[in-house]
XYZ file of N, CA and C in Angstrom:
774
model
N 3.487 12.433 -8.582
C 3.153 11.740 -7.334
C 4.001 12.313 -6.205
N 3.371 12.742 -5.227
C 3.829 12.970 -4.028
C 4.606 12.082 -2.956
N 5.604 12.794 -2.071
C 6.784 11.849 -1.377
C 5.876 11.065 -0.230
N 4.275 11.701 -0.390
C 3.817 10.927 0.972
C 2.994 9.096 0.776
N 3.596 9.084 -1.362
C 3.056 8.367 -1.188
C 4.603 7.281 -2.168
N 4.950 6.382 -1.661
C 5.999 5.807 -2.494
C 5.279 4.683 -3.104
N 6.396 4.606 -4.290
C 5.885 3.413 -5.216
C 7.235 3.033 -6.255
N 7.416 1.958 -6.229
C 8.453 1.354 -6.377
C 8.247 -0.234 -7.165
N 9.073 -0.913 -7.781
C 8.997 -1.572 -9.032
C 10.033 -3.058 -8.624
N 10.027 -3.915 -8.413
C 11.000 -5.230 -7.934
C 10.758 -6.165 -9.210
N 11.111 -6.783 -9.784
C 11.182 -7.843 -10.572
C 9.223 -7.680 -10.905
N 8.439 -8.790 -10.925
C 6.991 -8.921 -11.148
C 6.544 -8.200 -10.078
N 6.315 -7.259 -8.950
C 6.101 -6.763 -8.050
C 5.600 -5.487 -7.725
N 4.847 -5.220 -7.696
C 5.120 -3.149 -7.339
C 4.642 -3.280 -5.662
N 5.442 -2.389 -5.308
C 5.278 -1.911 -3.490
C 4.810 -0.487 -3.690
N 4.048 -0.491 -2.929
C 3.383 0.884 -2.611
C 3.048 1.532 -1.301
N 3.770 1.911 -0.932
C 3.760 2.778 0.492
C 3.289 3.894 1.150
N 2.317 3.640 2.250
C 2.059 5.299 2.629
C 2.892 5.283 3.306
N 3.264 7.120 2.888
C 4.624 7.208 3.604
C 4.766 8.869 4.162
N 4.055 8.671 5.164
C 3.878 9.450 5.881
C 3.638 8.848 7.573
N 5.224 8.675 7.918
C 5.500 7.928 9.163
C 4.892 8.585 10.498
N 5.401 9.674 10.463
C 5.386 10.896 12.088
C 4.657 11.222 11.595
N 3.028 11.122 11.046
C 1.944 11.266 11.281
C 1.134 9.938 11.432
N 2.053 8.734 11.444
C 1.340 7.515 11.337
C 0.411 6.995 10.389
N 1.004 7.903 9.004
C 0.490 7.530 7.509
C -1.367 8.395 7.537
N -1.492 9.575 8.816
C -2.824 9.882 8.415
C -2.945 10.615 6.856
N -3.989 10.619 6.737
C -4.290 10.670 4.792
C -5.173 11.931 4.875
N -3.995 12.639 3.823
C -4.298 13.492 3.574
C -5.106 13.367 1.852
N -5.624 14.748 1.150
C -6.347 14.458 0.064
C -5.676 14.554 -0.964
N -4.225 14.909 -0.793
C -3.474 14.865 -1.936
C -2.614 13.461 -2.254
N -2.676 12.599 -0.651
C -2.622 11.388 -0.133
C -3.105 10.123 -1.090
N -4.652 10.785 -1.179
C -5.522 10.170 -2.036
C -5.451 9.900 -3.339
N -5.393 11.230 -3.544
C -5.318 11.672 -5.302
C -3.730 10.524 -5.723
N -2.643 10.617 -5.102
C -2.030 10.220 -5.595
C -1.652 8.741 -5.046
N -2.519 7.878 -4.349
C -2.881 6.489 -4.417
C -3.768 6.349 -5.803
N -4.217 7.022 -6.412
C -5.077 7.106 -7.656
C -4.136 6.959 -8.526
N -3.168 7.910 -8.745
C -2.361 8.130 -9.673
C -1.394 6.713 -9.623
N -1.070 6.253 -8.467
C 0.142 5.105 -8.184
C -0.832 3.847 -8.925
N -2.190 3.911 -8.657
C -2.875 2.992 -8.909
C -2.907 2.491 -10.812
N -3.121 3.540 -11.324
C -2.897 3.852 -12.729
C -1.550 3.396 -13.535
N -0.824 3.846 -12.354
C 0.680 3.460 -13.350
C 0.682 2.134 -13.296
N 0.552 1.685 -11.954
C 0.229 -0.240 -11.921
C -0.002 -0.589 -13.377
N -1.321 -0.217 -13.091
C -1.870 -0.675 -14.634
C -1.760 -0.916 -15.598
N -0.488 0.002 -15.931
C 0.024 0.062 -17.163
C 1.072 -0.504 -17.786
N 1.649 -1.390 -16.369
C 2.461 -1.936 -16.458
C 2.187 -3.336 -16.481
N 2.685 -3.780 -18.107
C 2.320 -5.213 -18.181
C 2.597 -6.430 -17.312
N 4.116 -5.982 -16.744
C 4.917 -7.197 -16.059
C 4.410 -7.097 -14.852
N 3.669 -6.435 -13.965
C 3.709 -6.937 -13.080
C 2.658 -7.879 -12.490
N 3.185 -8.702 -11.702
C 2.051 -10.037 -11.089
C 1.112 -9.565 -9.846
N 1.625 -8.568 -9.341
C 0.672 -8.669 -7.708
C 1.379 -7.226 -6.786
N 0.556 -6.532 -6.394
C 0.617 -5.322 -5.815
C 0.887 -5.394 -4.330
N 1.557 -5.490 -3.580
C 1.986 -5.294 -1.864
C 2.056 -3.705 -1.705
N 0.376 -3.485 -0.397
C 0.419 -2.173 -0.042
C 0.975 -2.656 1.391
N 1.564 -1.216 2.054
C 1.735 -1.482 2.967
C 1.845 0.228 3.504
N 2.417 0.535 4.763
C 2.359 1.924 5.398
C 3.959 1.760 6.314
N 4.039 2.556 6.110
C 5.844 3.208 6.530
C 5.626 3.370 7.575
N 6.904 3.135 8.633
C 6.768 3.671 10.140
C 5.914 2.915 10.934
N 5.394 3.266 12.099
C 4.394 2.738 13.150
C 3.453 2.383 13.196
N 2.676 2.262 11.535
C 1.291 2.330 11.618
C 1.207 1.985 10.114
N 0.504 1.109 9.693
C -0.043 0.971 8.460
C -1.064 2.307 7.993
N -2.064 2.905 8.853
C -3.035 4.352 8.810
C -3.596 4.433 9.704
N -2.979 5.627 10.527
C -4.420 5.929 11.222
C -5.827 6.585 10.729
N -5.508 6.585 9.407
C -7.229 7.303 8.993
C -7.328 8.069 8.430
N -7.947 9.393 8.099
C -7.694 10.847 7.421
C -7.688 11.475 8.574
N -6.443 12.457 8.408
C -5.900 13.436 9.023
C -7.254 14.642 9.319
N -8.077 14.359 9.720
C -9.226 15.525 9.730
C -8.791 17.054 9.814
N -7.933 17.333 10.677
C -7.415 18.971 10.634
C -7.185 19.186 9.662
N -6.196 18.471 8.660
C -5.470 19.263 7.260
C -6.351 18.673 6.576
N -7.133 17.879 6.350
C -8.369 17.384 5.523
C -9.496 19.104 5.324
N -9.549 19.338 7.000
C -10.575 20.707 6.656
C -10.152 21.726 6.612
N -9.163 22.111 6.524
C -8.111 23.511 6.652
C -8.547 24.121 4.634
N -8.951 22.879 3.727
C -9.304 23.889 2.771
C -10.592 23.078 2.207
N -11.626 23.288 2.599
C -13.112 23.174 2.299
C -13.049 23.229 1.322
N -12.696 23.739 -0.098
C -13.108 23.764 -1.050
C -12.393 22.511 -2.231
N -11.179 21.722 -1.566
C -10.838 20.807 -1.775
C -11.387 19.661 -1.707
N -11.625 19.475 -0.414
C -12.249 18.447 0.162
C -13.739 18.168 -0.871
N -14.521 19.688 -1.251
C -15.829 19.509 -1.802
C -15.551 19.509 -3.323
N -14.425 19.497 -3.619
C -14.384 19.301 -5.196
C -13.630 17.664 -5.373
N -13.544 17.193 -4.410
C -12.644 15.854 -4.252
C -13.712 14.817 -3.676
N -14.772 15.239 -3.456
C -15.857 14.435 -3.094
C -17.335 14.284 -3.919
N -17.064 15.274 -5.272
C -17.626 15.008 -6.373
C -17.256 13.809 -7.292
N -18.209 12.688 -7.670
C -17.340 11.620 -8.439
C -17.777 12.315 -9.925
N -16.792 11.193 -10.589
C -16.203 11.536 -11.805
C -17.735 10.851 -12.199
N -18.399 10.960 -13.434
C -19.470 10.090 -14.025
C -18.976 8.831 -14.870
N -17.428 8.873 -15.596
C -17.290 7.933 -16.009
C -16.517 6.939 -15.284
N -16.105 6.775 -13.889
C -15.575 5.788 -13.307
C -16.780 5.546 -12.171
N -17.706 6.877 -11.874
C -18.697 6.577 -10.847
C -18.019 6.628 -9.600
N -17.279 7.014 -9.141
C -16.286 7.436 -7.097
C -15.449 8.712 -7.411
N -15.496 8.876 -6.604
C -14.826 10.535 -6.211
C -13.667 9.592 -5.573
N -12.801 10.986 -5.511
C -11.106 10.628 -5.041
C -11.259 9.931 -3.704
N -11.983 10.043 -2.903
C -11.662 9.433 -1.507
C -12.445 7.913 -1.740
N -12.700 7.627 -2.548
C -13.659 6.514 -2.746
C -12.174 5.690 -4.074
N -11.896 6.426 -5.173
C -11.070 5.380 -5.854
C -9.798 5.730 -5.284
N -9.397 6.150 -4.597
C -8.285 5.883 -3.495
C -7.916 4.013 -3.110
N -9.443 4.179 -2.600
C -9.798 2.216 -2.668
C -9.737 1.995 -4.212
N -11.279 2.148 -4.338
C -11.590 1.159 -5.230
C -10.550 1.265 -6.554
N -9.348 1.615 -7.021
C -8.860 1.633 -7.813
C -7.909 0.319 -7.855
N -7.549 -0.200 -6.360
C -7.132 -1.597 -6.266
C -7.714 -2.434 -6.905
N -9.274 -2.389 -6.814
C -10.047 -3.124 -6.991
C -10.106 -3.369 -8.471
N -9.853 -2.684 -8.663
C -9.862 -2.505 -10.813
C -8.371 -2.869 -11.585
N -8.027 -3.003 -10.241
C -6.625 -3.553 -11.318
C -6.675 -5.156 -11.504
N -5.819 -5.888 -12.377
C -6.161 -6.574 -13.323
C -5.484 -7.978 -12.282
N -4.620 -7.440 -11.399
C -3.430 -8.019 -10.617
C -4.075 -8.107 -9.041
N -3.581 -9.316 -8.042
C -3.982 -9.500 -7.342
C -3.193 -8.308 -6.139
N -4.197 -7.720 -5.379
C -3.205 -6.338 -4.327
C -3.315 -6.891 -2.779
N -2.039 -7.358 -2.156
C -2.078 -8.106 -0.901
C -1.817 -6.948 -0.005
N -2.769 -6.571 1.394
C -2.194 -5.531 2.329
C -1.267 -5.943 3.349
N -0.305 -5.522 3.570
C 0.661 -6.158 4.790
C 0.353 -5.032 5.665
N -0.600 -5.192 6.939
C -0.927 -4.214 7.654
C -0.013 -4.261 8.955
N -0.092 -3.540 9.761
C 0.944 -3.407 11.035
C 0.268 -2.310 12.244
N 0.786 -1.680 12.757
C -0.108 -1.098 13.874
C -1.464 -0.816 13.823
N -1.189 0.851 14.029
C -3.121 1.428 13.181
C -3.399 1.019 12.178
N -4.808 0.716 12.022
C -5.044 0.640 10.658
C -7.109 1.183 10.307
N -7.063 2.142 10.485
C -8.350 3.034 10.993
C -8.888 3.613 10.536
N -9.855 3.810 10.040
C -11.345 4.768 9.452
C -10.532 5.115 7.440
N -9.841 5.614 7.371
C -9.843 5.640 5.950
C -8.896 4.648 5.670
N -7.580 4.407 6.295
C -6.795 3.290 6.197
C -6.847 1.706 6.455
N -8.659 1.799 7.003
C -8.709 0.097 7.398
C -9.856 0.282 5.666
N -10.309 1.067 5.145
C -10.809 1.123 4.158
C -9.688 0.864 2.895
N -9.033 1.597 2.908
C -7.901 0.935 2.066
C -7.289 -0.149 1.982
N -6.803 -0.981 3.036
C -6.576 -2.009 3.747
C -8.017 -2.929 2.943
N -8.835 -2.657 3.404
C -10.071 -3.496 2.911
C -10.470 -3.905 1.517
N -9.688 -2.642 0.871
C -10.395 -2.614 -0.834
C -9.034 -3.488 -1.529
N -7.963 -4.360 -0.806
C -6.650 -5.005 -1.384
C -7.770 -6.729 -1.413
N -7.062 -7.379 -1.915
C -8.119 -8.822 -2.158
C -7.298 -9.585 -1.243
N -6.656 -9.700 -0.422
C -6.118 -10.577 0.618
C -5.109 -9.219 1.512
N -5.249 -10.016 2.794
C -4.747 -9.055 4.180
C -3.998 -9.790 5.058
N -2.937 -9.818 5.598
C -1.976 -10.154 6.427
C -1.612 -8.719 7.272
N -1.788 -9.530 8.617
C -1.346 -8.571 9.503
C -0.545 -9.097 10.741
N -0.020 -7.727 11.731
C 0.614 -8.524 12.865
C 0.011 -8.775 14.216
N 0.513 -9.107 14.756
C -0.749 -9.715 15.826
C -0.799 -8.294 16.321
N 0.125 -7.303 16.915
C -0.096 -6.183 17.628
C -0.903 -5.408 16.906
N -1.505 -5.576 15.501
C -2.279 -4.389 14.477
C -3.981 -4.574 15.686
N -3.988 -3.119 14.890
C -5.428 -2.506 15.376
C -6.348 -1.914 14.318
N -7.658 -2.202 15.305
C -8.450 -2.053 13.610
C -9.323 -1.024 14.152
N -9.806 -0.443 13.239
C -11.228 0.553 13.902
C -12.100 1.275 12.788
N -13.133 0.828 12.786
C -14.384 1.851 11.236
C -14.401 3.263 12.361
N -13.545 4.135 11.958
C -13.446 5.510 13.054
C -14.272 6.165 12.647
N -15.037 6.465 11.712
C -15.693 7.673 11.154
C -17.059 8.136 12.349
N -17.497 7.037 13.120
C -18.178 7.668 13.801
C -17.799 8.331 14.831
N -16.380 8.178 15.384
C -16.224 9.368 16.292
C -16.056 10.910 15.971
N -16.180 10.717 14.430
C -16.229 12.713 14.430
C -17.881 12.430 13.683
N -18.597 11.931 13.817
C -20.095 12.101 13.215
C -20.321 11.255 11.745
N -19.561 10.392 11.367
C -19.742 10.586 9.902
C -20.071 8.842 9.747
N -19.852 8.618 8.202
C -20.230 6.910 8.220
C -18.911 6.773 7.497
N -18.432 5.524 6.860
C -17.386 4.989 6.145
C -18.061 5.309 5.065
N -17.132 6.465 4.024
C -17.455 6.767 2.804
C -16.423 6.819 1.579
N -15.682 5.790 1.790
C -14.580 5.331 0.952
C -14.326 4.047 0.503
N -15.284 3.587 0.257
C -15.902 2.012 -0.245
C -16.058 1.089 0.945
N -16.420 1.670 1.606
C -16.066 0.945 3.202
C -17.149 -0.249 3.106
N -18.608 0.519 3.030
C -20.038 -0.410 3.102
C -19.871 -1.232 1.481
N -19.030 -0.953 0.247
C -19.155 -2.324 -0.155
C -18.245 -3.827 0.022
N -16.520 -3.267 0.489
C -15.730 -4.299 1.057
C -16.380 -4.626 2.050
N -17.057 -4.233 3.437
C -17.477 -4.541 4.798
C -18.649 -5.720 4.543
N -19.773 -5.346 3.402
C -20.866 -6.161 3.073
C -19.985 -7.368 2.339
N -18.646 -7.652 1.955
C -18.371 -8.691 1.187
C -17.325 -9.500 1.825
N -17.144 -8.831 3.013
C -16.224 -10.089 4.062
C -17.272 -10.343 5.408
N -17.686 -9.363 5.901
C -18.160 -9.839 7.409
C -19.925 -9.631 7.092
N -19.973 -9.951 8.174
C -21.673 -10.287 8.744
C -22.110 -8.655 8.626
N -23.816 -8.488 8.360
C -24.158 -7.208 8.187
C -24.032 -6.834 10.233
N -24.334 -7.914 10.686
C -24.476 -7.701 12.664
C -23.092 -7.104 12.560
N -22.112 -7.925 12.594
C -20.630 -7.190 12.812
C -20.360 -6.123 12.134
N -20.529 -5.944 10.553
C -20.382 -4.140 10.212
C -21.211 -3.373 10.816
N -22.305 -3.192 11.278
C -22.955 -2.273 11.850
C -22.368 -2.417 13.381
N -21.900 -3.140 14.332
C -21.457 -3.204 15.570
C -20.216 -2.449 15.498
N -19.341 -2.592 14.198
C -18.067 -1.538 14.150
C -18.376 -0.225 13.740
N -19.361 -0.313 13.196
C -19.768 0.701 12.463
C -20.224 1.965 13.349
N -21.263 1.398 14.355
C -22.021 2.024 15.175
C -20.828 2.965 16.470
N -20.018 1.697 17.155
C -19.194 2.247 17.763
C -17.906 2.788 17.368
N -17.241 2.241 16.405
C -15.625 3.081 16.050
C -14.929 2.233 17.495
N -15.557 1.168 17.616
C -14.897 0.217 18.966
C -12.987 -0.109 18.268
N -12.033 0.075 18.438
C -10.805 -0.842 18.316
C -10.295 -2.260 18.822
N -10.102 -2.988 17.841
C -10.303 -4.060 18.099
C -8.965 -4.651 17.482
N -8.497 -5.681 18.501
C -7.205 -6.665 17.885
C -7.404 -7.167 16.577
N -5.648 -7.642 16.235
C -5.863 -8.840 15.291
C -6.385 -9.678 15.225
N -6.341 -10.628 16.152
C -7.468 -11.917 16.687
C -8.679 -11.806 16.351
N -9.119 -10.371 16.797
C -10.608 -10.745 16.650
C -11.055 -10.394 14.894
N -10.056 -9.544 14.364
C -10.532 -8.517 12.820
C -10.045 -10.499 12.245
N -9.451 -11.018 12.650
C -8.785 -12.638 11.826
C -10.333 -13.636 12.221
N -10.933 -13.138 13.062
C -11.797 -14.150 13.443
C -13.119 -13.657 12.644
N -13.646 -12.325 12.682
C -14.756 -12.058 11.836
C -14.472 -11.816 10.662
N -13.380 -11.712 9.881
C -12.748 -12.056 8.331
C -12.658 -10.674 8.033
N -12.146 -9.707 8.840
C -11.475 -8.486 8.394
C -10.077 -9.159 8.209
N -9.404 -9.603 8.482
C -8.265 -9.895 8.058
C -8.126 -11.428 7.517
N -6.736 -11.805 6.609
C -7.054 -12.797 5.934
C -6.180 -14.042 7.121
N -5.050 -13.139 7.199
C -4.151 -14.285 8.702
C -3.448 -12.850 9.070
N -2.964 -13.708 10.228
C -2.248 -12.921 11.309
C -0.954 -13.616 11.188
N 0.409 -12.562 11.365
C 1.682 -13.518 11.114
C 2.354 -11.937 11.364
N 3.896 -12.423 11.495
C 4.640 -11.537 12.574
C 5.261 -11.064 11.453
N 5.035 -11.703 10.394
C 5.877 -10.448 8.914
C 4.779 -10.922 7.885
N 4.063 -9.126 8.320
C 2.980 -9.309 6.793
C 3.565 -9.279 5.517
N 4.817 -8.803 5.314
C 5.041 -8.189 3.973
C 5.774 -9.482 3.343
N 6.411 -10.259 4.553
C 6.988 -11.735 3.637
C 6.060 -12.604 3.431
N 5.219 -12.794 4.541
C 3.855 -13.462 3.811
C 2.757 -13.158 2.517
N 3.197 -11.457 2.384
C 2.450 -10.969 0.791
C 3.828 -11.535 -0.335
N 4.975 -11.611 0.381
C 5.793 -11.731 -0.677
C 5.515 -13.160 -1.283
N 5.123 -14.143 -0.366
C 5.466 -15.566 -0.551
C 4.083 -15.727 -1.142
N 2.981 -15.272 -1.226
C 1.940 -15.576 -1.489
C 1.988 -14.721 -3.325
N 2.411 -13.821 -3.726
C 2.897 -13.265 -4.808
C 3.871 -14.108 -5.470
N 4.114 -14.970 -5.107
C 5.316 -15.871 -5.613
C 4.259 -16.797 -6.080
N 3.450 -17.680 -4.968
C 2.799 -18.279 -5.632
C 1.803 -18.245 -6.503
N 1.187 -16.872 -6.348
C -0.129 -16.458 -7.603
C 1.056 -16.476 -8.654
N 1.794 -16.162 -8.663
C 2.889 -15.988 -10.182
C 3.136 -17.327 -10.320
N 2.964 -18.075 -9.852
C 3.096 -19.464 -11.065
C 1.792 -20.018 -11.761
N 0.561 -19.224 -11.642
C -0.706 -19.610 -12.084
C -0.565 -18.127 -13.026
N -1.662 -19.045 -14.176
C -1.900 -17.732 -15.445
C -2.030 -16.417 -15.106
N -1.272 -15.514 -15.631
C -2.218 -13.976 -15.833
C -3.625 -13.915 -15.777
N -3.437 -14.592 -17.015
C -4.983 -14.485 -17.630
C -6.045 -14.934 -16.484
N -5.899 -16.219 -15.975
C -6.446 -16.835 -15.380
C -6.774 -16.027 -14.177
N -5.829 -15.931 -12.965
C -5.848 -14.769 -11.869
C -6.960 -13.486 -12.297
N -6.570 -13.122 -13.723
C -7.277 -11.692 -13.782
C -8.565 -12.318 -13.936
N -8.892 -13.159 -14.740
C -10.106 -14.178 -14.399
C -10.963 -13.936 -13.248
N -10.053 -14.543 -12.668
C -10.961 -15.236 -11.104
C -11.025 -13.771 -10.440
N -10.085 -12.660 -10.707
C -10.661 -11.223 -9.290
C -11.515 -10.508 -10.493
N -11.750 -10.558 -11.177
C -13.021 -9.955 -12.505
C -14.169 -10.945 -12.468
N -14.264 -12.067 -12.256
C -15.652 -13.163 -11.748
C -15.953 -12.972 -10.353
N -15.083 -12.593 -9.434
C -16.153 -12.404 -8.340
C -16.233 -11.164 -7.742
N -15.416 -10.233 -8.520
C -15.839 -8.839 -8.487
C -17.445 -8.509 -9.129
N -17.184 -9.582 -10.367
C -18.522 -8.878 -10.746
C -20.276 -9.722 -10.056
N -19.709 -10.703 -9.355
C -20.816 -11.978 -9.471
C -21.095 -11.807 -7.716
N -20.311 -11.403 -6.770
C -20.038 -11.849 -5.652
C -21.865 -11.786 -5.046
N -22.544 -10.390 -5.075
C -24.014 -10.134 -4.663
C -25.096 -10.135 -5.458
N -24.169 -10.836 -6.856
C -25.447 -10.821 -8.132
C -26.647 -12.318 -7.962
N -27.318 -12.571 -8.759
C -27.928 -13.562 -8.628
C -27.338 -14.440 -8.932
N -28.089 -15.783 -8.666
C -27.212 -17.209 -9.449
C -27.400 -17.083 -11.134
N -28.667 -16.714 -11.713
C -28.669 -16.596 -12.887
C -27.692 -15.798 -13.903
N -27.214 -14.304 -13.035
C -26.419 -13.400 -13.771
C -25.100 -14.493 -12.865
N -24.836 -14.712 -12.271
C -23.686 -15.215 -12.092
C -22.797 -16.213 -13.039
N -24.030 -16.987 -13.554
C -23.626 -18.140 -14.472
C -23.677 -17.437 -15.675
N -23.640 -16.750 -16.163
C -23.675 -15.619 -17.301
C -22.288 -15.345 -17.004
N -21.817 -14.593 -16.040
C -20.828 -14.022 -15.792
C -19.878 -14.961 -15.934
N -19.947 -16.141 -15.113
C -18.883 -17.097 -15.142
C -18.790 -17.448 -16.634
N -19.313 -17.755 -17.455
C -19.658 -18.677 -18.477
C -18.675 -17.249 -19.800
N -18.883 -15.710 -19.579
C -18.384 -14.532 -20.492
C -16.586 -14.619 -19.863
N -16.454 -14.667 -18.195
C -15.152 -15.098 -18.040
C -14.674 -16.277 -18.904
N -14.780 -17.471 -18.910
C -14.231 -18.653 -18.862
C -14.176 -18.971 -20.826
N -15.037 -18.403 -21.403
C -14.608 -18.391 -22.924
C -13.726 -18.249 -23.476
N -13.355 -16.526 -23.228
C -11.401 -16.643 -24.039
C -10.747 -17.014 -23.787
N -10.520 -17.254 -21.900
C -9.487 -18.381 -21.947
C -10.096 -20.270 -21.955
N -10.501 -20.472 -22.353
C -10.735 -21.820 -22.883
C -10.375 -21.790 -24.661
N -10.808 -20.420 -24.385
C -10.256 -20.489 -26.119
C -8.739 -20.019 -26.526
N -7.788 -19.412 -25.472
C -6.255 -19.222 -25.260
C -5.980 -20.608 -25.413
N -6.582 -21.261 -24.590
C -6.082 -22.584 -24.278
C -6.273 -23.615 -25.555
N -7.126 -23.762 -26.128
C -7.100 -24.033 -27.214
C -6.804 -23.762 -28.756
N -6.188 -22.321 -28.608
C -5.310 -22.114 -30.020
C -3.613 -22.333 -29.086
N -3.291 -22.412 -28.069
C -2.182 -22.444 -27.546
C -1.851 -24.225 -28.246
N -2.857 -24.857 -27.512
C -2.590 -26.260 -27.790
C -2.434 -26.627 -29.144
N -3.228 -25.702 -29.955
C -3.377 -25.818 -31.237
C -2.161 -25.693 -32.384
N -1.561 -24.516 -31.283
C 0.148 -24.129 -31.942
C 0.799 -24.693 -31.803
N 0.399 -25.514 -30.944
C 1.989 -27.003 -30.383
C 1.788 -27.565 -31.287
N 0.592 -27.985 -31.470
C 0.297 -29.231 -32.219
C 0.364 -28.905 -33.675
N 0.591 -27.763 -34.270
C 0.666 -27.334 -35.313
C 2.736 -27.445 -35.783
N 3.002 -27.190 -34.041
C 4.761 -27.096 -34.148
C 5.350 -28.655 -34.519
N 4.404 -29.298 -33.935
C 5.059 -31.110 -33.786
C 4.980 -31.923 -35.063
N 3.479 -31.406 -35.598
C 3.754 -31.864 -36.933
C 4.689 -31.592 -37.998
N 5.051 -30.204 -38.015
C 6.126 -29.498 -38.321
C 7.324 -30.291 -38.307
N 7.614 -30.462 -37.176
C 8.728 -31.475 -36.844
C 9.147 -32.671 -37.453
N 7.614 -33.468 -37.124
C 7.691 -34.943 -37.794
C 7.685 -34.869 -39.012
């Protein structure tokens, strides 16, 4: 893993940083690759409860760095082939690899936060920001659309009118307003103690349970009501059934006792 991207380990916690300040965290593709890689090690790590991204310096992201993005074409086009067995190419599980982890990922955003970095920002399951943050779907000012899971986080917080109105223009827009159409989750003058305090409290509710509830409406959120209640009903089995050999062991300990 590369120095532009830090990742670091606190008690139940992992922090993960773009860290690439004096460029204002723009994202590069090796940027990417190794938000992939940071994403993975998460994973693997049993202890931890809840992921805090955040961006170093002045800016949570301004976006992808487009100059050093095209300086080697043949990167860019082998990095925008997806894999068949995860289904996204690197600039796509950059995001969505948050999305697959098992643990809840809070963004503590702060200045920029723009075209590939409000996409990243987007693919975390809760967002805190500061009132001075700025938001922007940039891709249309160099020609292009949001192609880093943008159109499926955008379709699962805001109105299809409002993603296409950001969409269309690459308009920048305050905290206030990204807090008012549900790009952001609250606004508060320290995102990262508000991810901290909110990580405190998912950690007193189950593992199991948490991984539960972001695996039920990951999978149910645009499905039907019929597959939904399917879905809910394949979640809610093993742990009803944890819960009942758990109880089962007490009650197996007490008799023991008596």
């Amino acid at each position: 893993m590369g120095s532009d991207i830090a990742l670091r380990f606190d008690g139940d916690r992992a922090y993960v940083a773009l860290n690439r300040p004096d460029k204002h965290n723009g994202l590069t593709i090796g940027m990417l690759g190794d938000l992939v890689d940071a994403a993975h090690t998460v994973a693997k790590r049993k202890d931890v409860r809840a992921v805090i991204l955040s961006g170093n310096g002045p800016s949570f992201s301004s976006g992808l760095d487009v100059a050093k993005a095209t300086r080697d074409p043949l990167a860019g086009a082998l990095n925008f082939v997806p894999l068949p067995w995860r289904g996204t190419n690197t600039f796509q599980e950059a995001c969505w690899a948050w999305r697959r982890l098992q643990v809840p990922v809070i963004a503590a955003v702060h200045g920029r936060c723009f075209g590939g970095g409000l996409q990243i920002a987007l693919a975390a399951d809760v967002r805190f920001a500061t009132p001075d943050s700025e938001f922007s779907v940039m891709e249309a000012k160099h020609g292009l659309v949001p192609d880093m899971t943008g159109a499926a986080t955008l379709s699962r917080l805001i109105g299809i009118d409002k993603a296409l109105l950001l969409t269309m223009t690459a308009d920048v827009v305050d905290a206030a307003y990204a807090e008012r159409i549900g790009l952001v989750t609250e606004v508060t003058d320290d995102p990262v103690a508000a991810a901290e305090k909110l990580a405190d409290r998912i950690a007193s509710r189950s593992p199991h349970a948490v991984a539960g509830a972001k695996r039920l409406f990951e999978r149910s959120w645009h499905a039907s009501a019929r597959r939904t209640f399917g879905i809910e009903r394949a979640t809610q089995l093993p742990l009803i059934l944890r819960l009942v050999t758990k109880r089962d062991g007490r009650s197996h300990k007490e008799d023991l006792i008596s």
